[in-house]
Tab-separated table of C-alpha atoms in Angstrom:
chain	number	residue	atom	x	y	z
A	1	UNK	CA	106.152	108.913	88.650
A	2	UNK	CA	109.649	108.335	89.891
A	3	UNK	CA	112.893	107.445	88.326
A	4	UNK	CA	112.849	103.816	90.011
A	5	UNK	CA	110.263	101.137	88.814
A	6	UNK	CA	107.369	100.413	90.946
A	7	UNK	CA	105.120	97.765	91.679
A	8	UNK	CA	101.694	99.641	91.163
A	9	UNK	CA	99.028	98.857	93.976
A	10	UNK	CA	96.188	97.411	91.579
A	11	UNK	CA	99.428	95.993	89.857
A	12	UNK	CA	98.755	92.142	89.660
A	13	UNK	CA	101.593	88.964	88.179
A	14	UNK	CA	101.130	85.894	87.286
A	15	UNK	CA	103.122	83.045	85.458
A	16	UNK	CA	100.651	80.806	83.139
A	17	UNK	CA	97.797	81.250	85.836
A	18	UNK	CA	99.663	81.132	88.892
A	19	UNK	CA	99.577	84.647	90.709
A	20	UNK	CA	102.862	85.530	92.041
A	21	UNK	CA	102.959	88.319	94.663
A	22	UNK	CA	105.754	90.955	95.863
A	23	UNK	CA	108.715	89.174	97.501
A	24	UNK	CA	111.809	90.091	99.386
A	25	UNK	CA	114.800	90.972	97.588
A	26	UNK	CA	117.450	88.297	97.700
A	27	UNK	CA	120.198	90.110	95.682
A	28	UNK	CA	120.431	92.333	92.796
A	29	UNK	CA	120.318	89.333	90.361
A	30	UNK	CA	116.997	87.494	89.701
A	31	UNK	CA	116.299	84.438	87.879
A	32	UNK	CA	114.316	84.829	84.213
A	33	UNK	CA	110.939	84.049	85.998
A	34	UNK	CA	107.810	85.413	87.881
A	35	UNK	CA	109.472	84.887	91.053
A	36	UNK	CA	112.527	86.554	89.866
A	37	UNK	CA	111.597	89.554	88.593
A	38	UNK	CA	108.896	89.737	91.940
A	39	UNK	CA	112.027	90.331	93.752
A	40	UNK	CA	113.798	93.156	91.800
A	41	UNK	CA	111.167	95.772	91.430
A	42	UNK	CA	112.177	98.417	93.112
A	43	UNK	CA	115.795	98.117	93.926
A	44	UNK	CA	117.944	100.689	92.618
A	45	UNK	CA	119.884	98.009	90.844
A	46	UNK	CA	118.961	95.050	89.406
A	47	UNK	CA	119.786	92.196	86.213
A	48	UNK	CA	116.913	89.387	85.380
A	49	UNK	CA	119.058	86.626	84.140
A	50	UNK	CA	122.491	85.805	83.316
A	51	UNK	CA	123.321	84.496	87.191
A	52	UNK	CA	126.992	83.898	86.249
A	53	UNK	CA	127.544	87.370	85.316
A	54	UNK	CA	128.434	90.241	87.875
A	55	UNK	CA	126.332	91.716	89.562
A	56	UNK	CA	124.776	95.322	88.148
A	57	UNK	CA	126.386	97.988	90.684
A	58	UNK	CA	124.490	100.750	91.744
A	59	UNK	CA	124.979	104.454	90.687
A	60	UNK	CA	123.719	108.032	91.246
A	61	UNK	CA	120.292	107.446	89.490
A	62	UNK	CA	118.720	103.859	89.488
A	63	UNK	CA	119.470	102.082	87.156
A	64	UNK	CA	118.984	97.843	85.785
A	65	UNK	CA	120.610	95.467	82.870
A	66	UNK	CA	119.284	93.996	79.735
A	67	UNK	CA	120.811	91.461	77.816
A	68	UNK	CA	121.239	91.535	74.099
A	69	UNK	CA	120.590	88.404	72.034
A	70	UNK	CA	121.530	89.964	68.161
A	71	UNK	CA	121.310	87.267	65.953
A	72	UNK	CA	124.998	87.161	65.054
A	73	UNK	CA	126.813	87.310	68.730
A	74	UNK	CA	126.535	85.858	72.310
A	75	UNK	CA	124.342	88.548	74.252
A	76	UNK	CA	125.952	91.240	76.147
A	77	UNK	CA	124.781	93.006	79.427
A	78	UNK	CA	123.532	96.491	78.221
A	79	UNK	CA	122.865	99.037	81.307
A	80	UNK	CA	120.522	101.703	81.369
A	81	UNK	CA	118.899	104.182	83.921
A	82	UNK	CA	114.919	102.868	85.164
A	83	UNK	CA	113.677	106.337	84.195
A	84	UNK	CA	114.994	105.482	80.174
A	85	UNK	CA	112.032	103.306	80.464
A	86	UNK	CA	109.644	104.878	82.818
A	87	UNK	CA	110.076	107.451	80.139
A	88	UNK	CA	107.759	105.605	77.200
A	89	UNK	CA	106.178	104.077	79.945
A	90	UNK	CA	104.260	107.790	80.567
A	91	UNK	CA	103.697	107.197	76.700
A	92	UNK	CA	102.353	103.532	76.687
A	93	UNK	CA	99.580	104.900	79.174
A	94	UNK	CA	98.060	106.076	76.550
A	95	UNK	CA	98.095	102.953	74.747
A	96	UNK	CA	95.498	102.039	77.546
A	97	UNK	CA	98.183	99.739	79.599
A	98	UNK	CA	97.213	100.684	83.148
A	99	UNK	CA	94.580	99.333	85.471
A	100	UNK	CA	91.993	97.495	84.294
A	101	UNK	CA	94.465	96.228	81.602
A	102	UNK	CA	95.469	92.514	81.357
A	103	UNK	CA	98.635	92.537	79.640
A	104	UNK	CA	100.421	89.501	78.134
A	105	UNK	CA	104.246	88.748	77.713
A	106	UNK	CA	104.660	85.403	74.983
A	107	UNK	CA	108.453	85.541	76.064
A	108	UNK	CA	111.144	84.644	78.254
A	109	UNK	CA	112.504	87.899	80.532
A	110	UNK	CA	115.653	87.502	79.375
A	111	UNK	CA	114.974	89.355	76.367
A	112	UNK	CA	113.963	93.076	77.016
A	113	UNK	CA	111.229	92.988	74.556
A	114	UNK	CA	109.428	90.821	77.426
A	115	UNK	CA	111.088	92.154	80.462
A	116	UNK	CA	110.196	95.651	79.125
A	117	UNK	CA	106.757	94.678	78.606
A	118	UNK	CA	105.844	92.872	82.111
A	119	UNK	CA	107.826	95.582	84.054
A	120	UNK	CA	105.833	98.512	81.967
A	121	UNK	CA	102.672	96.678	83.221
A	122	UNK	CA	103.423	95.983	86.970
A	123	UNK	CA	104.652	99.979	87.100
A	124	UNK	CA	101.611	101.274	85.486
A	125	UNK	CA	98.914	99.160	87.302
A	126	UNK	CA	97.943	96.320	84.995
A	127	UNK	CA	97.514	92.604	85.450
A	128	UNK	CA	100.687	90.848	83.550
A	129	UNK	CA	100.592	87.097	82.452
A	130	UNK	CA	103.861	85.603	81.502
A	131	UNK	CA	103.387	82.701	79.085
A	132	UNK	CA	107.122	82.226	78.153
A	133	UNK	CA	106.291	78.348	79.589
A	134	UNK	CA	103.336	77.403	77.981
A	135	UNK	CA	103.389	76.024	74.048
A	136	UNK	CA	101.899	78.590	71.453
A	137	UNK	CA	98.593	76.499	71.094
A	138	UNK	CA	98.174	76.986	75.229
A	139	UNK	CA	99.043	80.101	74.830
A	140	UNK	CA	96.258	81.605	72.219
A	141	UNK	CA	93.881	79.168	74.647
A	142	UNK	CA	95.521	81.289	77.570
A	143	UNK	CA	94.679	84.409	76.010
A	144	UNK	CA	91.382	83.853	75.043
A	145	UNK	CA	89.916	82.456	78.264
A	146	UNK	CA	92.253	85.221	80.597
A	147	UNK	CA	90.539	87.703	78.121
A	148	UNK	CA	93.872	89.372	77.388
A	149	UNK	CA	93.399	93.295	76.004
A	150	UNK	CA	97.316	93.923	75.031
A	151	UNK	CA	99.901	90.947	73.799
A	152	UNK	CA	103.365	92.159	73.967
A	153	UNK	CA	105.387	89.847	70.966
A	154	UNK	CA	107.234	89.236	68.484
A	155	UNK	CA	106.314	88.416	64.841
A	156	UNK	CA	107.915	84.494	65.722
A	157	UNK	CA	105.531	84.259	68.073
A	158	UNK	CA	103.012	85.424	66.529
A	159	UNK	CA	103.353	83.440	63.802
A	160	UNK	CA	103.458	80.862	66.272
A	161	UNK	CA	100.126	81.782	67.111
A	162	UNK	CA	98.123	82.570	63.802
A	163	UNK	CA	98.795	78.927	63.057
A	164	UNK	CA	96.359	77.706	65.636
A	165	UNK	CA	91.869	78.408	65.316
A	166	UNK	CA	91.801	80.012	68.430
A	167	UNK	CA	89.892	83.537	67.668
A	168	UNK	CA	90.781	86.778	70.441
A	169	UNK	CA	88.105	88.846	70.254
A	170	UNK	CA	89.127	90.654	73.754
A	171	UNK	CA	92.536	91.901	72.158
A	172	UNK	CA	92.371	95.283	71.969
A	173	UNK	CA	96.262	96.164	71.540
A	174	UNK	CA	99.164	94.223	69.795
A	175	UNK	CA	102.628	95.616	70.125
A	176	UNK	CA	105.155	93.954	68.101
A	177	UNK	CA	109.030	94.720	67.877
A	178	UNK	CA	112.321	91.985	67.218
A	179	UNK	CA	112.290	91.949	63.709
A	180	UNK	CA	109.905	93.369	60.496
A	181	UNK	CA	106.167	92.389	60.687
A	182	UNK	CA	105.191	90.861	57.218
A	183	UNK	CA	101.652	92.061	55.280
A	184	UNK	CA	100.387	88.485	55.050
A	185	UNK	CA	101.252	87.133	58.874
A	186	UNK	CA	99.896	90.543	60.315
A	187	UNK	CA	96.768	89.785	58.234
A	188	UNK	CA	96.541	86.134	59.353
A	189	UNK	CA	97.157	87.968	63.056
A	190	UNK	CA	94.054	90.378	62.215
A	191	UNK	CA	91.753	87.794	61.451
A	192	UNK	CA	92.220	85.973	64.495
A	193	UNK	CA	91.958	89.195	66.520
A	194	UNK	CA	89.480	91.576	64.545
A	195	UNK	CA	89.282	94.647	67.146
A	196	UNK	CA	92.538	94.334	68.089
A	197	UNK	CA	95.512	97.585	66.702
A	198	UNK	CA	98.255	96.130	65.444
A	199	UNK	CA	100.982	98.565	66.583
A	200	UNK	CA	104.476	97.475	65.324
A	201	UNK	CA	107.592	99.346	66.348
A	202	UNK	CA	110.749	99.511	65.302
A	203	UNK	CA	114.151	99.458	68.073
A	204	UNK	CA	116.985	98.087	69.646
A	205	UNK	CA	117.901	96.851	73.085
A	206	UNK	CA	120.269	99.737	73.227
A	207	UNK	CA	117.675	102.375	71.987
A	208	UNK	CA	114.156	101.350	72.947
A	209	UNK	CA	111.980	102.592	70.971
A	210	UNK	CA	112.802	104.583	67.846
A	211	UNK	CA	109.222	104.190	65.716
A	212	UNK	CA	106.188	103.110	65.729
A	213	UNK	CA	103.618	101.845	62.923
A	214	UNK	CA	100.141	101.854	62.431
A	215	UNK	CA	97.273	101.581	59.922
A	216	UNK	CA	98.012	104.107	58.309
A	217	UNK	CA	101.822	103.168	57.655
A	218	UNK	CA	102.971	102.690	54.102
A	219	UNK	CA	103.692	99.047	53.433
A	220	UNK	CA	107.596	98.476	53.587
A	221	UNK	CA	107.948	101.342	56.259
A	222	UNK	CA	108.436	100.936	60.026
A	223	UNK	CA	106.454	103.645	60.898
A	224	UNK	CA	106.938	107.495	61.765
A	225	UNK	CA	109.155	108.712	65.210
A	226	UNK	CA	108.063	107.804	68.572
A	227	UNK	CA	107.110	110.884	70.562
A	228	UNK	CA	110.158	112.088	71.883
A	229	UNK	CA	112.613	110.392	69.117
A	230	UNK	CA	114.665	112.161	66.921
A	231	UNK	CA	116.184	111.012	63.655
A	232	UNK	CA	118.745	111.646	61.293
A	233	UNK	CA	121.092	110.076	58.841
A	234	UNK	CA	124.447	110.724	57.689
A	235	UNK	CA	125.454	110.325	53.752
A	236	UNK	CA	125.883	106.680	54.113
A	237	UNK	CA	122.824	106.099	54.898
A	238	UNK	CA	123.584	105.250	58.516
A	239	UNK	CA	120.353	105.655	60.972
A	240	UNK	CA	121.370	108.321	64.077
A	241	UNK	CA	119.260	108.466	67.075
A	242	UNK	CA	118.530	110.920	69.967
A	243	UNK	CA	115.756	109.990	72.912
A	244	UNK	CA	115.513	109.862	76.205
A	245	UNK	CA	115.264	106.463	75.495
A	246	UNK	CA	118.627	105.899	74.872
A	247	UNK	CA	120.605	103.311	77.139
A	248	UNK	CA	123.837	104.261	79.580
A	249	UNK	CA	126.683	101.723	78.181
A	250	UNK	CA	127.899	98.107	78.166
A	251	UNK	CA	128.328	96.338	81.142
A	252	UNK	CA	131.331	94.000	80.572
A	253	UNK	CA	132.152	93.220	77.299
A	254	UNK	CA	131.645	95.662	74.171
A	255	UNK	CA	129.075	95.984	71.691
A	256	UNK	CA	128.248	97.451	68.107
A	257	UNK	CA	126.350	100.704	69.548
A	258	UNK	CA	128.362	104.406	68.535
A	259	UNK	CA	128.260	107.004	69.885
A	260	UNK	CA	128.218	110.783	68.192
A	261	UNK	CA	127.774	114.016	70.078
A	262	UNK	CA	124.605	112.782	72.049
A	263	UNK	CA	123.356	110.769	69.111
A	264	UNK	CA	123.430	106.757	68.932
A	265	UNK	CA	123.577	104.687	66.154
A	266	UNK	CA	122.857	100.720	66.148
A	267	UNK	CA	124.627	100.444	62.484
A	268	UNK	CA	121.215	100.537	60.754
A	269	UNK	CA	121.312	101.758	56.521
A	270	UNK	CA	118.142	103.158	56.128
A	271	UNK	CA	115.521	105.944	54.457
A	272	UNK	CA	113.441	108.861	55.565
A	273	UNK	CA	110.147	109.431	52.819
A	274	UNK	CA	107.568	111.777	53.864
A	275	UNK	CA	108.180	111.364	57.183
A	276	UNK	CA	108.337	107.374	57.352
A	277	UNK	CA	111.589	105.219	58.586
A	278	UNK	CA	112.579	102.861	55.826
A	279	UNK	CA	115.196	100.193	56.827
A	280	UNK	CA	117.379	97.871	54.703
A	281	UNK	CA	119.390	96.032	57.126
A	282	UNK	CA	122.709	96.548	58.779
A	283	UNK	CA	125.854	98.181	57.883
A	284	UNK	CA	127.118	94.689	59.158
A	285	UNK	CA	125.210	92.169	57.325
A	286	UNK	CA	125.331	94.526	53.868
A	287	UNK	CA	127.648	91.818	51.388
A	288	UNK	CA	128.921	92.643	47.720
A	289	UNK	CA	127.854	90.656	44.899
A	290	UNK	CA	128.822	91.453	41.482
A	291	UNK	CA	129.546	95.149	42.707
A	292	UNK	CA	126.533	95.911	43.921
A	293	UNK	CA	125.190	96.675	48.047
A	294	UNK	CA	122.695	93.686	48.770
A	295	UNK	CA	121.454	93.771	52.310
A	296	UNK	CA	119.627	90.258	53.055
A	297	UNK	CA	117.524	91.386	55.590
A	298	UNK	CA	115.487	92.822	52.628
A	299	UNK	CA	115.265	89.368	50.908
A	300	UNK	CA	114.193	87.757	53.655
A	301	UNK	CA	110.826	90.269	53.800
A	302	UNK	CA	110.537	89.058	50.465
A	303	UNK	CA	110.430	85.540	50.583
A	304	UNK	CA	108.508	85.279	54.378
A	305	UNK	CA	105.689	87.061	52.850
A	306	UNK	CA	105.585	84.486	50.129
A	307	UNK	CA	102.194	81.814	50.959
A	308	UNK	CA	103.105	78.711	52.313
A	309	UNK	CA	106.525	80.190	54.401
A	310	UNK	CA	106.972	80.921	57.674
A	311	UNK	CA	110.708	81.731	58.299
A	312	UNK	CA	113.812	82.914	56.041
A	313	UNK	CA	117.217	83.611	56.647
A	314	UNK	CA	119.331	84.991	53.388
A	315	UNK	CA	123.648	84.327	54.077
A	316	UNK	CA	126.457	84.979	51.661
A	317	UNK	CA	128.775	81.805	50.425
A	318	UNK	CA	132.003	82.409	48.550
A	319	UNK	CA	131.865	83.034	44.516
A	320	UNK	CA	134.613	82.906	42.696
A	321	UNK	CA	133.082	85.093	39.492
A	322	UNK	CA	130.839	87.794	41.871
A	323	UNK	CA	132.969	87.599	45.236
A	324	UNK	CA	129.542	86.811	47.185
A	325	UNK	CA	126.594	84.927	46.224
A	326	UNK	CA	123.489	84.105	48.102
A	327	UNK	CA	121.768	80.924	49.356
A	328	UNK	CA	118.660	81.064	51.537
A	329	UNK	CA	117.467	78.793	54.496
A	330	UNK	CA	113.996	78.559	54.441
A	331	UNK	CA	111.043	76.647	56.584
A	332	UNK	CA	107.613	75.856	55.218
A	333	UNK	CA	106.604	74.262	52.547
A	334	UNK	CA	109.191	72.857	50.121
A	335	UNK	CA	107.225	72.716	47.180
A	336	UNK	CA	106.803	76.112	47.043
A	337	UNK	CA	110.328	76.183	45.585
A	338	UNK	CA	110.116	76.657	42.236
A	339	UNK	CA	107.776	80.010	42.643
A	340	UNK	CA	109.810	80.881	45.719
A	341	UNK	CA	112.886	81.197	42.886
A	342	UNK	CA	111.077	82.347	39.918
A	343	UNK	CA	109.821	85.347	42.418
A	344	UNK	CA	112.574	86.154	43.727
A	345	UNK	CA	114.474	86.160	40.309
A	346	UNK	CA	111.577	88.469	38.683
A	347	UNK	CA	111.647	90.923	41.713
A	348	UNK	CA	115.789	91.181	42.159
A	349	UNK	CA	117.142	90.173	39.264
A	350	UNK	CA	119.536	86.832	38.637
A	351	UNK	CA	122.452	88.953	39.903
A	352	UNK	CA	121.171	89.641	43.676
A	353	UNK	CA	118.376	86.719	43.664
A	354	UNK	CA	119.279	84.060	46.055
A	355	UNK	CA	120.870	81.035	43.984
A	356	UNK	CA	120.271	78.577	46.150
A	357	UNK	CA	116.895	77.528	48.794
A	358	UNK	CA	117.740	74.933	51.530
A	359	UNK	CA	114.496	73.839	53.281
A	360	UNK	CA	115.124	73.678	57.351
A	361	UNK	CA	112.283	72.402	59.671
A	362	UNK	CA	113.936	72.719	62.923
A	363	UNK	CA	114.861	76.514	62.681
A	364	UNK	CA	117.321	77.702	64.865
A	365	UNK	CA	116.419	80.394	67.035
A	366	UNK	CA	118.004	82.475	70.178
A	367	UNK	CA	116.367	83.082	73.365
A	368	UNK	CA	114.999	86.434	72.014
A	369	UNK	CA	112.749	84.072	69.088
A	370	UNK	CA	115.839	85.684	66.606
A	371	UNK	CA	117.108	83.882	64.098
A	372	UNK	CA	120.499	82.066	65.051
A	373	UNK	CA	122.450	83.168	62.092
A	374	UNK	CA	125.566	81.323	63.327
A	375	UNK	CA	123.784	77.807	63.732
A	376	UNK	CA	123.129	78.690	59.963
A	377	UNK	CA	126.546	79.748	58.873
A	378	UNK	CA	127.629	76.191	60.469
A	379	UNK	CA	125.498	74.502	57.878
A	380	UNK	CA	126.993	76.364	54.509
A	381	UNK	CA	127.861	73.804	51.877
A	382	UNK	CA	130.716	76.606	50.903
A	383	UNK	CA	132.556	79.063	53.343
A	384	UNK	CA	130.614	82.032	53.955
């Protein structure tokens, strides 16, 4: 392998069941589609999205953008070298992703979970079907009639897709990153695709992969290392990682990444037990109440695994008496409410327990399938 992406020979792309072959490269910048990213492979600079932006300039090694979408800022043009990801690429072979292989991206290429996931596939020699443009019920139709052995997604769309009857019993690989997998949607997920691995991994735009989980994962825990990953944390708690994984810098404006003698942290609080990554949530979203650390992403696990939910976003609002307290947005079923509560009240304790649950059907979401956490902020009864 080289250190530029290539488009494999038995390599195939198509966009909802059109096939869309090798074109000639119009400019360094691509629009988010088939087409697009048809042009790009292989230039030794290259962005998929973000037209307005400037172009990616080319350096000693070759080298592309992603762009962020964090749930709490506008995305931001990361750059890293091709062979970062050519790197797990070598590793994903062994995944099965290479010819013979029909590999499925659920979304749009503008975030790198899917561009990383169609580009991995054209390099290594596998059919790639991007459905970013077809609803989810089309989709599990899609995936069933294309036969489709490896689904790259994230647990939004998957959730997206449990909901529907449609069974996939030629999945043989699911890899899942963007956010925490919950017990009961990866079960729902199993049932409609019985021989299918359920591989969830942990990472960041600006990392790539830093673990990945299995069957044999402890429930709560993200999973061990990927090969090649280091870990450590300092005594805050603070997750520090070192890969060849790793991206270059920002392109343009700043982001939340740090730097420390060759090590990278994302601003991650989390545990190491026995050899398994445990994560709370981010130095960033961490909020006092009465004195004590509370990081919502941990509440939100809670309450999404709860029957009848399907999406949860925990925020801080201004108390007078505790400095914080917490209200949580919620979709699903509203009458689930008062067990929601009396759960979450049992489990945390009145203190740290969300006080109030307001019920949102149209959930706001980013490009990436994130939640929007701003949208949510907006619609606070109290200032956050």
């Amino acid at each position: 392998m080289t250190d530029r992406f290539q488009w494999h020979p038995k390599a195939r792309l198509s966009a909802a069941g059109q096939e869309v072959g090798r074109a000639v490269p119009q400019g360094p910048v691509a629009d988010a589609t088939a087409e697009g990213l048809a042009q790009v492979i292989g230039l030794p600079a290259f962005r998929v999205g973000a037209p307005d932006q400037p172009p990616p300039e080319e350096g000693r090694v070759p080298t592309f953008e992603t762009l962020t979408s964090g749930s709490t800022g506008t995305p931001r043009r990361i750059r890293r070298t091709q062979g970062s990801w050519i790197a797990s690429f070598k590793v994903n072979a062994g995944l099965g992703i290479g010819p013979g292989a029909r590999v499925a991206v659920l979304g749009r290429l503008v975030h790198s979970l899917s561009l990383y996931g169609a580009i991995e596939g054209l390099h290594l020699g596998a059919a790639v079907h991007l459905l970013d443009t077809l609803r989810p019920d089309r989709q599990g139709r899609y995936l069933k009639q294309q036969r489709i052995s490896h689904l790259y997604a994230t647990p939004a769309q998957l959730r997206l897709l449990s909901e529907g009857q449609e069974t996939l019993p030629d999945l043989q690989r699911v890899l899942v990153g963007g956010s925490k997998l919950d017990p009961a949607l990866r079960g729902r997920f199993q049932a409609l695709a019985p021989a299918a691995a359920i591989c969830e991994f942990y990472g960041a735009a600006e990392t790539s992969f830093i673990t990945l989980s299995d069957s044999a994962t402890p429930a709560g825990s993200v999973g061990r290392p990927y090969p090649g990953v280091a870990l450590t944390l300092d005594a805050a708690g603070e997750l520090w990682v070192k890969s060849p994984y790793l991206f270059m810098d920002y392109a343009g404006s700043p982001g939340g990444a740090r730097w420390r003698d060759g090590w990278l942290s994302v601003g991650e609080i989390a545990r190491m037990e026995d050899g398994f990554l445990y994560l709370h949530g981010r130095a960033g979203r961490m909020v006092t109440v009465a004195d004590q650390n509370v990081f919502p992403e941990e509440i939100e696990a809670l309450i999404e695994a709860m029957p009848g939910i399907r999406r949860a976003a925990v925020l801080p609002m201004a108390d007078t008496r505790r400095g914080h307290s917490l209200v949580a947005f919620v979709q699903g079923n509203s009458s689930t409410e008062p067990v929601v509560l009396a759960r979450l009240r049992g489990q945390l304790g009145a203190t740290r327990a969300p006080k109030k649950l307001v019920w949102i059907q149209d959930w706001p979401a980013l490009p990436s399938g994130k939640t929007d956490l701003r949208a949510l902020e907006a619609l606070l009864p109290w200032p956050a």
